Amino acid sequence: MIQAQREFFLSGATRDLEFRLKAIDKLIKVLRFAEKDVYEALRRDLRKPTFEAYVSELGLILEDLKLIRGQLRVWSQPEEPALPLAFWPSSAQITREPYGTVLIISPWNYPLDLALSPLAGAIAAGNTAVIKPSEMAPHTSALIKKLISENFSPEFLSVVEGGVEATQELLAQPFDYIFFTGSTRVGKVVMEAAAKNLTPLTLELGGKSPCLVEASAKLDKAAKRIVWGKFFNAGQTCIAPDYVLVEAKLLGPLVEKMKGQIRKFFGENPQKSPDYARIVNEAHFRRLSAYLKEGKILSGGRSDAADLYIEPTLLEAPAPSSAVMEEEIFGPILPILPFEDLDQALDQVRRRPRPLALYLFTEKAPVEAKVLGSVSFGGGCVNDAIAHFAATDLPFGGIGASGFGAYHGRKSFEAFSHPRSVLKRSTWVDVPVRYPPYSSAKLKLVKKLIG
Ligand code: NAD
């Protein structure tokens, strides 16, 4: 299959702009047509509410595809940068070269978006692609396989279903680019495999994304937006607020407002709400249930193993050495830690691995400047949570332990292409200064030209 994809890439077919535009049009059509199947697959895998399935998966991919479709002609034009005088007479061109045959590996939490949104970039840039969706979202994985195999030729796009073994077998192949979304732990496995073939890659990983609520924050808005961002997809979001750091005097009022918001969103018994997702499988249910014992439960805490249900839960200040404060939570449990001094709170954040996201709730510009100017993180929001992911024009990616590289919109096109610089020299004149034999006069002239 990979050999066939290589041959197809070498034929030059995927480099053609019209081919790429047509493939994007087709993907848009296929996804629109499959809308009901998408909702059904996501419901079966995660009991994902239809609204969430649209805004964070199907709708998001369609928006990204439409943006790429609209701009691809422009992005595909070579750039012609100006050159220093020393290069006269000549011109230069930077063209975006597709890598070739690429591998896309995706996780289970947004199983459609995280497989197909990178694919949009791969197609736009002119690659062939092998997609390996997550085996933990089997219905969505099967749907992706069906949609791609029924609508695209395998030498252009192929889907390989499977788990660790299948992924490792794929990773042993010399792909031209790897785009991996998943955990930091597996990211290291992927990077090691990529190193063996010197394959360039993007790593979109996870981590513990902090949420800071500073003294001037508008508490009603903060509570509403944190609760929304945290319990969307039952907290199984790479950029979900992992823990809240709040000014000590605001702890009580913030918790009360958050409790109120949870009730407003999901009712007295969130298990009955159609708007609240489930934990993906038993192993994750067990992992999350253990966290419930690691701090004082301020709200929620109920669970039902048979239904893979964990109530939206607020935990008060678990010990820094507890698993819930050491590991990425990735579920509907939110530790809330008070702080007396913002600088100390920022120091705590800085001493941890660099997170994928950070959220700051404040009304003060100097506080915003201080936080943004002193903490490094992949991306984030001021006065909101998780919403930056949906702004398709914003590059999305991590830093340090949360990964490297970025995508969405133009950045997806760039992620899957190499900026190839070519200098075009004219032959009608040949300034002799650079050629031996060198002389002090030549050196003087060069120094003058360079400045
Ligand atoms: P994961 O790392 O366990 O799995 C991701 C993919 O890797 C899957 O397709 C899986 O089949 C494969 N895989 C798993 N173990 C492997 C191994 N040993 N060798 C080779 N391949 C292997 O991640 P997950 O549990 O599916 O997803 C959750 C993680 O992904 C969280 O850490 C979350 O933060 C992160 N995530 C990041 C982003 C992002 O955009 N940065 C988005 C979603 C999820």
mmCIF file with all atom_site columns, N, CA and C in Angstrom, residues 327-378:
data_model
loop_
_atom_site.group_PDB
_atom_site.id
_atom_site.type_symbol
_atom_site.label_atom_id
_atom_site.label_alt_id
_atom_site.label_comp_id
_atom_site.label_asym_id
_atom_site.label_entity_id
_atom_site.label_seq_id
_atom_site.pdbx_PDB_ins_code
_atom_site.Cartn_x
_atom_site.Cartn_y
_atom_site.Cartn_z
_atom_site.occupancy
_atom_site.B_iso_or_equiv
_atom_site.pdbx_formal_charge
_atom_site.auth_seq_id
_atom_site.auth_comp_id
_atom_site.auth_asym_id
_atom_site.auth_atom_id
_atom_site.pdbx_PDB_model_num
ATOM 1   N N  . GLU A 1 327 ? -0.505  13.653 36.943 1.00 0.00 ? 327 GLU A N  1
ATOM 2   C CA . GLU A 1 327 ? -0.825  13.150 35.602 1.00 0.00 ? 327 GLU A CA 1
ATOM 3   C C  . GLU A 1 327 ? -1.850  14.045 34.911 1.00 0.00 ? 327 GLU A C  1
ATOM 4   N N  . GLU A 1 328 ? -1.909  13.949 33.601 1.00 0.00 ? 328 GLU A N  1
ATOM 5   C CA . GLU A 1 328 ? -2.958  14.664 32.859 1.00 0.00 ? 328 GLU A CA 1
ATOM 6   C C  . GLU A 1 328 ? -4.291  14.018 33.225 1.00 0.00 ? 328 GLU A C  1
ATOM 7   N N  . ILE A 1 329 ? -5.281  14.794 33.641 1.00 0.00 ? 329 ILE A N  1
ATOM 8   C CA . ILE A 1 329 ? -6.526  14.199 34.154 1.00 0.00 ? 329 ILE A CA 1
ATOM 9   C C  . ILE A 1 329 ? -7.374  13.629 33.010 1.00 0.00 ? 329 ILE A C  1
ATOM 10  N N  . PHE A 1 330 ? -7.650  14.406 32.001 1.00 0.00 ? 330 PHE A N  1
ATOM 11  C CA . PHE A 1 330 ? -8.350  13.920 30.818 1.00 0.00 ? 330 PHE A CA 1
ATOM 12  C C  . PHE A 1 330 ? -9.694  13.276 31.160 1.00 0.00 ? 330 PHE A C  1
ATOM 13  N N  . GLY A 1 331 ? -10.455 13.973 31.964 1.00 0.00 ? 331 GLY A N  1
ATOM 14  C CA . GLY A 1 331 ? -11.772 13.496 32.371 1.00 0.00 ? 331 GLY A CA 1
ATOM 15  C C  . GLY A 1 331 ? -12.449 14.588 33.181 1.00 0.00 ? 331 GLY A C  1
ATOM 16  N N  . PRO A 1 332 ? -13.690 14.332 33.650 1.00 0.00 ? 332 PRO A N  1
ATOM 17  C CA . PRO A 1 332 ? -14.506 15.419 34.230 1.00 0.00 ? 332 PRO A CA 1
ATOM 18  C C  . PRO A 1 332 ? -14.210 15.695 35.708 1.00 0.00 ? 332 PRO A C  1
ATOM 19  N N  . ILE A 1 333 ? -12.950 15.776 36.060 1.00 0.00 ? 333 ILE A N  1
ATOM 20  C CA . ILE A 1 333 ? -12.557 16.042 37.450 1.00 0.00 ? 333 ILE A CA 1
ATOM 21  C C  . ILE A 1 333 ? -11.651 17.270 37.446 1.00 0.00 ? 333 ILE A C  1
ATOM 22  N N  . LEU A 1 334 ? -12.029 18.261 38.255 1.00 0.00 ? 334 LEU A N  1
ATOM 23  C CA . LEU A 1 334 ? -11.293 19.529 38.219 1.00 0.00 ? 334 LEU A CA 1
ATOM 24  C C  . LEU A 1 334 ? -10.789 19.920 39.602 1.00 0.00 ? 334 LEU A C  1
ATOM 25  N N  . PRO A 1 335 ? -9.476  19.767 39.858 1.00 0.00 ? 335 PRO A N  1
ATOM 26  C CA . PRO A 1 335 ? -8.926  20.245 41.124 1.00 0.00 ? 335 PRO A CA 1
ATOM 27  C C  . PRO A 1 335 ? -8.888  21.773 41.152 1.00 0.00 ? 335 PRO A C  1
ATOM 28  N N  . ILE A 1 336 ? -9.214  22.331 42.311 1.00 0.00 ? 336 ILE A N  1
ATOM 29  C CA . ILE A 1 336 ? -9.188  23.790 42.447 1.00 0.00 ? 336 ILE A CA 1
ATOM 30  C C  . ILE A 1 336 ? -8.234  24.134 43.588 1.00 0.00 ? 336 ILE A C  1
ATOM 31  N N  . LEU A 1 337 ? -7.213  24.915 43.252 1.00 0.00 ? 337 LEU A N  1
ATOM 32  C CA . LEU A 1 337 ? -6.170  25.219 44.238 1.00 0.00 ? 337 LEU A CA 1
ATOM 33  C C  . LEU A 1 337 ? -6.110  26.719 44.486 1.00 0.00 ? 337 LEU A C  1
ATOM 34  N N  . PRO A 1 338 ? -6.255  27.138 45.751 1.00 0.00 ? 338 PRO A N  1
ATOM 35  C CA . PRO A 1 338 ? -6.169  28.575 46.034 1.00 0.00 ? 338 PRO A CA 1
ATOM 36  C C  . PRO A 1 338 ? -4.716  29.047 46.061 1.00 0.00 ? 338 PRO A C  1
ATOM 37  N N  . PHE A 1 339 ? -4.480  30.295 45.685 1.00 0.00 ? 339 PHE A N  1
ATOM 38  C CA . PHE A 1 339 ? -3.139  30.877 45.862 1.00 0.00 ? 339 PHE A CA 1
ATOM 39  C C  . PHE A 1 339 ? -3.252  32.245 46.513 1.00 0.00 ? 339 PHE A C  1
ATOM 40  N N  . GLU A 1 340 ? -2.204  32.605 47.268 1.00 0.00 ? 340 GLU A N  1
ATOM 41  C CA . GLU A 1 340 ? -2.196  33.913 47.955 1.00 0.00 ? 340 GLU A CA 1
ATOM 42  C C  . GLU A 1 340 ? -1.483  34.941 47.094 1.00 0.00 ? 340 GLU A C  1
ATOM 43  N N  . ASP A 1 341 ? -0.545  34.460 46.302 1.00 0.00 ? 341 ASP A N  1
ATOM 44  C CA . ASP A 1 341 ? 0.329   35.383 45.596 1.00 0.00 ? 341 ASP A CA 1
ATOM 45  C C  . ASP A 1 341 ? 0.477   34.941 44.138 1.00 0.00 ? 341 ASP A C  1
ATOM 46  N N  . LEU A 1 342 ? 0.118   35.827 43.214 1.00 0.00 ? 342 LEU A N  1
ATOM 47  C CA . LEU A 1 342 ? 0.113   35.459 41.795 1.00 0.00 ? 342 LEU A CA 1
ATOM 48  C C  . LEU A 1 342 ? 1.495   35.007 41.314 1.00 0.00 ? 342 LEU A C  1
ATOM 49  N N  . ASP A 1 343 ? 2.537   35.694 41.798 1.00 0.00 ? 343 ASP A N  1
ATOM 50  C CA . ASP A 1 343 ? 3.888   35.322 41.357 1.00 0.00 ? 343 ASP A CA 1
ATOM 51  C C  . ASP A 1 343 ? 4.230   33.890 41.751 1.00 0.00 ? 343 ASP A C  1
ATOM 52  N N  . GLN A 1 344 ? 3.789   33.527 42.962 1.00 0.00 ? 344 GLN A N  1
ATOM 53  C CA . GLN A 1 344 ? 4.048   32.142 43.386 1.00 0.00 ? 344 GLN A CA 1
ATOM 54  C C  . GLN A 1 344 ? 3.272   31.142 42.538 1.00 0.00 ? 344 GLN A C  1
ATOM 55  N N  . ALA A 1 345 ? 2.034   31.514 42.212 1.00 0.00 ? 345 ALA A N  1
ATOM 56  C CA . ALA A 1 345 ? 1.213   30.623 41.383 1.00 0.00 ? 345 ALA A CA 1
ATOM 57  C C  . ALA A 1 345 ? 1.865   30.444 40.006 1.00 0.00 ? 345 ALA A C  1
ATOM 58  N N  . LEU A 1 346 ? 2.357   31.554 39.454 1.00 0.00 ? 346 LEU A N  1
ATOM 59  C CA . LEU A 1 346 ? 3.005   31.474 38.138 1.00 0.00 ? 346 LEU A CA 1
ATOM 60  C C  . LEU A 1 346 ? 4.272   30.634 38.215 1.00 0.00 ? 346 LEU A C  1
ATOM 61  N N  . ASP A 1 347 ? 4.947   30.759 39.336 1.00 0.00 ? 347 ASP A N  1
ATOM 62  C CA . ASP A 1 347 ? 6.166   29.976 39.518 1.00 0.00 ? 347 ASP A CA 1
ATOM 63  C C  . ASP A 1 347 ? 5.845   28.478 39.538 1.00 0.00 ? 347 ASP A C  1
ATOM 64  N N  . GLN A 1 348 ? 4.747   28.140 40.199 1.00 0.00 ? 348 GLN A N  1
ATOM 65  C CA . GLN A 1 348 ? 4.307   26.719 40.218 1.00 0.00 ? 348 GLN A CA 1
ATOM 66  C C  . GLN A 1 348 ? 4.078   26.214 38.791 1.00 0.00 ? 348 GLN A C  1
ATOM 67  N N  . VAL A 1 349 ? 3.426   27.045 37.984 1.00 0.00 ? 349 VAL A N  1
ATOM 68  C CA . VAL A 1 349 ? 3.120   26.645 36.600 1.00 0.00 ? 349 VAL A CA 1
ATOM 69  C C  . VAL A 1 349 ? 4.418   26.499 35.808 1.00 0.00 ? 349 VAL A C  1
ATOM 70  N N  . ARG A 1 350 ? 5.313   27.456 35.975 1.00 0.00 ? 350 ARG A N  1
ATOM 71  C CA . ARG A 1 350 ? 6.569   27.441 35.207 1.00 0.00 ? 350 ARG A CA 1
ATOM 72  C C  . ARG A 1 350 ? 7.448   26.240 35.537 1.00 0.00 ? 350 ARG A C  1
ATOM 73  N N  . ARG A 1 351 ? 7.324   25.735 36.752 1.00 0.00 ? 351 ARG A N  1
ATOM 74  C CA . ARG A 1 351 ? 8.170   24.605 37.146 1.00 0.00 ? 351 ARG A CA 1
ATOM 75  C C  . ARG A 1 351 ? 7.657   23.263 36.649 1.00 0.00 ? 351 ARG A C  1
ATOM 76  N N  . ARG A 1 352 ? 6.473   23.267 36.102 1.00 0.00 ? 352 ARG A N  1
ATOM 77  C CA . ARG A 1 352 ? 5.929   22.030 35.527 1.00 0.00 ? 352 ARG A CA 1
ATOM 78  C C  . ARG A 1 352 ? 6.321   21.968 34.050 1.00 0.00 ? 352 ARG A C  1
ATOM 79  N N  . PRO A 1 353 ? 6.148   20.780 33.405 1.00 0.00 ? 353 PRO A N  1
ATOM 80  C CA . PRO A 1 353 ? 6.383   20.715 31.959 1.00 0.00 ? 353 PRO A CA 1
ATOM 81  C C  . PRO A 1 353 ? 5.476   21.731 31.244 1.00 0.00 ? 353 PRO A C  1
ATOM 82  N N  . ARG A 1 354 ? 5.964   22.277 30.143 1.00 0.00 ? 354 ARG A N  1
ATOM 83  C CA . ARG A 1 354 ? 5.211   23.343 29.483 1.00 0.00 ? 354 ARG A CA 1
ATOM 84  C C  . ARG A 1 354 ? 3.886   22.807 28.920 1.00 0.00 ? 354 ARG A C  1
ATOM 85  N N  . PRO A 1 355 ? 2.764   23.420 29.316 1.00 0.00 ? 355 PRO A N  1
ATOM 86  C CA . PRO A 1 355 ? 1.449   22.857 28.963 1.00 0.00 ? 355 PRO A CA 1
ATOM 87  C C  . PRO A 1 355 ? 0.996   23.213 27.545 1.00 0.00 ? 355 PRO A C  1
ATOM 88  N N  . LEU A 1 356 ? 0.031   22.437 27.070 1.00 0.00 ? 356 LEU A N  1
ATOM 89  C CA . LEU A 1 356 ? -0.532  22.679 25.747 1.00 0.00 ? 356 LEU A CA 1
ATOM 90  C C  . LEU A 1 356 ? -1.356  23.975 25.735 1.00 0.00 ? 356 LEU A C  1
ATOM 91  N N  . ALA A 1 357 ? -2.022  24.246 26.867 1.00 0.00 ? 357 ALA A N  1
ATOM 92  C CA . ALA A 1 357 ? -2.851  25.456 26.921 1.00 0.00 ? 357 ALA A CA 1
ATOM 93  C C  . ALA A 1 357 ? -2.739  26.110 28.285 1.00 0.00 ? 357 ALA A C  1
ATOM 94  N N  . LEU A 1 358 ? -3.106  27.388 28.310 1.00 0.00 ? 358 LEU A N  1
ATOM 95  C CA . LEU A 1 358 ? -3.229  28.109 29.577 1.00 0.00 ? 358 LEU A CA 1
ATOM 96  C C  . LEU A 1 358 ? -4.408  29.064 29.439 1.00 0.00 ? 358 LEU A C  1
ATOM 97  N N  . TYR A 1 359 ? -5.173  29.180 30.515 1.00 0.00 ? 359 TYR A N  1
ATOM 98  C CA . TYR A 1 359 ? -6.311  30.091 30.514 1.00 0.00 ? 359 TYR A CA 1
ATOM 99  C C  . TYR A 1 359 ? -6.142  31.066 31.665 1.00 0.00 ? 359 TYR A C  1
ATOM 100 N N  . LEU A 1 360 ? -6.418  32.322 31.371 1.00 0.00 ? 360 LEU A N  1
ATOM 101 C CA . LEU A 1 360 ? -6.291  33.356 32.382 1.00 0.00 ? 360 LEU A CA 1
ATOM 102 C C  . LEU A 1 360 ? -7.584  34.152 32.434 1.00 0.00 ? 360 LEU A C  1
ATOM 103 N N  . PHE A 1 361 ? -8.139  34.268 33.631 1.00 0.00 ? 361 PHE A N  1
ATOM 104 C CA . PHE A 1 361 ? -9.328  35.102 33.807 1.00 0.00 ? 361 PHE A CA 1
ATOM 105 C C  . PHE A 1 361 ? -8.927  36.325 34.603 1.00 0.00 ? 361 PHE A C  1
ATOM 106 N N  . THR A 1 362 ? -8.981  37.467 33.954 1.00 0.00 ? 362 THR A N  1
ATOM 107 C CA . THR A 1 362 ? -8.597  38.730 34.593 1.00 0.00 ? 362 THR A CA 1
ATOM 108 C C  . THR A 1 362 ? -9.232  39.889 33.833 1.00 0.00 ? 362 THR A C  1
ATOM 109 N N  . GLU A 1 363 ? -9.352  41.028 34.496 1.00 0.00 ? 363 GLU A N  1
ATOM 110 C CA . GLU A 1 363 ? -9.807  42.242 33.806 1.00 0.00 ? 363 GLU A CA 1
ATOM 111 C C  . GLU A 1 363 ? -8.662  43.245 33.733 1.00 0.00 ? 363 GLU A C  1
ATOM 112 N N  . LYS A 1 364 ? -7.478  42.844 34.184 1.00 0.00 ? 364 LYS A N  1
ATOM 113 C CA . LYS A 1 364 ? -6.370  43.814 34.282 1.00 0.00 ? 364 LYS A CA 1
ATOM 114 C C  . LYS A 1 364 ? -5.308  43.563 33.218 1.00 0.00 ? 364 LYS A C  1
ATOM 115 N N  . ALA A 1 365 ? -5.058  44.587 32.409 1.00 0.00 ? 365 ALA A N  1
ATOM 116 C CA . ALA A 1 365 ? -4.048  44.444 31.347 1.00 0.00 ? 365 ALA A CA 1
ATOM 117 C C  . ALA A 1 365 ? -2.649  44.116 31.887 1.00 0.00 ? 365 ALA A C  1
ATOM 118 N N  . PRO A 1 366 ? -2.202  44.757 32.987 1.00 0.00 ? 366 PRO A N  1
ATOM 119 C CA . PRO A 1 366 ? -0.849  44.425 33.481 1.00 0.00 ? 366 PRO A CA 1
ATOM 120 C C  . PRO A 1 366 ? -0.735  42.964 33.928 1.00 0.00 ? 366 PRO A C  1
ATOM 121 N N  . VAL A 1 367 ? -1.815  42.426 34.480 1.00 0.00 ? 367 VAL A N  1
ATOM 122 C CA . VAL A 1 367 ? -1.784  41.017 34.901 1.00 0.00 ? 367 VAL A CA 1
ATOM 123 C C  . VAL A 1 367 ? -1.675  40.133 33.663 1.00 0.00 ? 367 VAL A C  1
ATOM 124 N N  . GLU A 1 368 ? -2.460  40.482 32.652 1.00 0.00 ? 368 GLU A N  1
ATOM 125 C CA . GLU A 1 368 ? -2.408  39.727 31.395 1.00 0.00 ? 368 GLU A CA 1
ATOM 126 C C  . GLU A 1 368 ? -0.983  39.766 30.827 1.00 0.00 ? 368 GLU A C  1
ATOM 127 N N  . ALA A 1 369 ? -0.392  40.974 30.811 1.00 0.00 ? 369 ALA A N  1
ATOM 128 C CA . ALA A 1 369 ? 0.961   41.114 30.259 1.00 0.00 ? 369 ALA A CA 1
ATOM 129 C C  . ALA A 1 369 ? 1.960   40.289 31.064 1.00 0.00 ? 369 ALA A C  1
ATOM 130 N N  . LYS A 1 370 ? 1.787   40.299 32.374 1.00 0.00 ? 370 LYS A N  1
ATOM 131 C CA . LYS A 1 370 ? 2.726   39.567 33.234 1.00 0.00 ? 370 LYS A CA 1
ATOM 132 C C  . LYS A 1 370 ? 2.631   38.059 32.961 1.00 0.00 ? 370 LYS A C  1
ATOM 133 N N  . VAL A 1 371 ? 1.403   37.546 32.923 1.00 0.00 ? 371 VAL A N  1
ATOM 134 C CA . VAL A 1 371 ? 1.229   36.101 32.730 1.00 0.00 ? 371 VAL A CA 1
ATOM 135 C C  . VAL A 1 371 ? 1.718   35.691 31.340 1.00 0.00 ? 371 VAL A C  1
ATOM 136 N N  . LEU A 1 372 ? 1.254   36.406 30.312 1.00 0.00 ? 372 LEU A N  1
ATOM 137 C CA . LEU A 1 372 ? 1.621   36.021 28.947 1.00 0.00 ? 372 LEU A CA 1
ATOM 138 C C  . LEU A 1 372 ? 3.121   36.217 28.708 1.00 0.00 ? 372 LEU A C  1
ATOM 139 N N  . GLY A 1 373 ? 3.692   37.162 29.432 1.00 0.00 ? 373 GLY A N  1
ATOM 140 C CA . GLY A 1 373 ? 5.113   37.456 29.231 1.00 0.00 ? 373 GLY A CA 1
ATOM 141 C C  . GLY A 1 373 ? 6.040   36.557 30.024 1.00 0.00 ? 373 GLY A C  1
ATOM 142 N N  . SER A 1 374 ? 5.493   35.728 30.893 1.00 0.00 ? 374 SER A N  1
ATOM 143 C CA . SER A 1 374 ? 6.409   34.965 31.744 1.00 0.00 ? 374 SER A CA 1
ATOM 144 C C  . SER A 1 374 ? 6.180   33.453 31.757 1.00 0.00 ? 374 SER A C  1
ATOM 145 N N  . VAL A 1 375 ? 5.096   32.997 31.163 1.00 0.00 ? 375 VAL A N  1
ATOM 146 C CA . VAL A 1 375 ? 4.838   31.549 31.179 1.00 0.00 ? 375 VAL A CA 1
ATOM 147 C C  . VAL A 1 375 ? 4.801   31.061 29.745 1.00 0.00 ? 375 VAL A C  1
ATOM 148 N N  . SER A 1 376 ? 5.451   29.925 29.465 1.00 0.00 ? 376 SER A N  1
ATOM 149 C CA . SER A 1 376 ? 5.334   29.442 28.091 1.00 0.00 ? 376 SER A CA 1
ATOM 150 C C  . SER A 1 376 ? 4.379   28.252 28.023 1.00 0.00 ? 376 SER A C  1
ATOM 151 N N  . PHE A 1 377 ? 3.551   28.262 26.988 1.00 0.00 ? 377 PHE A N  1
ATOM 152 C CA . PHE A 1 377 ? 2.514   27.246 26.794 1.00 0.00 ? 377 PHE A CA 1
ATOM 153 C C  . PHE A 1 377 ? 2.144   27.243 25.309 1.00 0.00 ? 377 PHE A C  1
ATOM 154 N N  . GLY A 1 378 ? 1.476   26.170 24.852 1.00 0.00 ? 378 GLY A N  1
ATOM 155 C CA . GLY A 1 378 ? 1.183   26.041 23.423 1.00 0.00 ? 378 GLY A CA 1
ATOM 156 C C  . GLY A 1 378 ? 0.307   27.145 22.873 1.00 0.00 ? 378 GLY A C  1
#
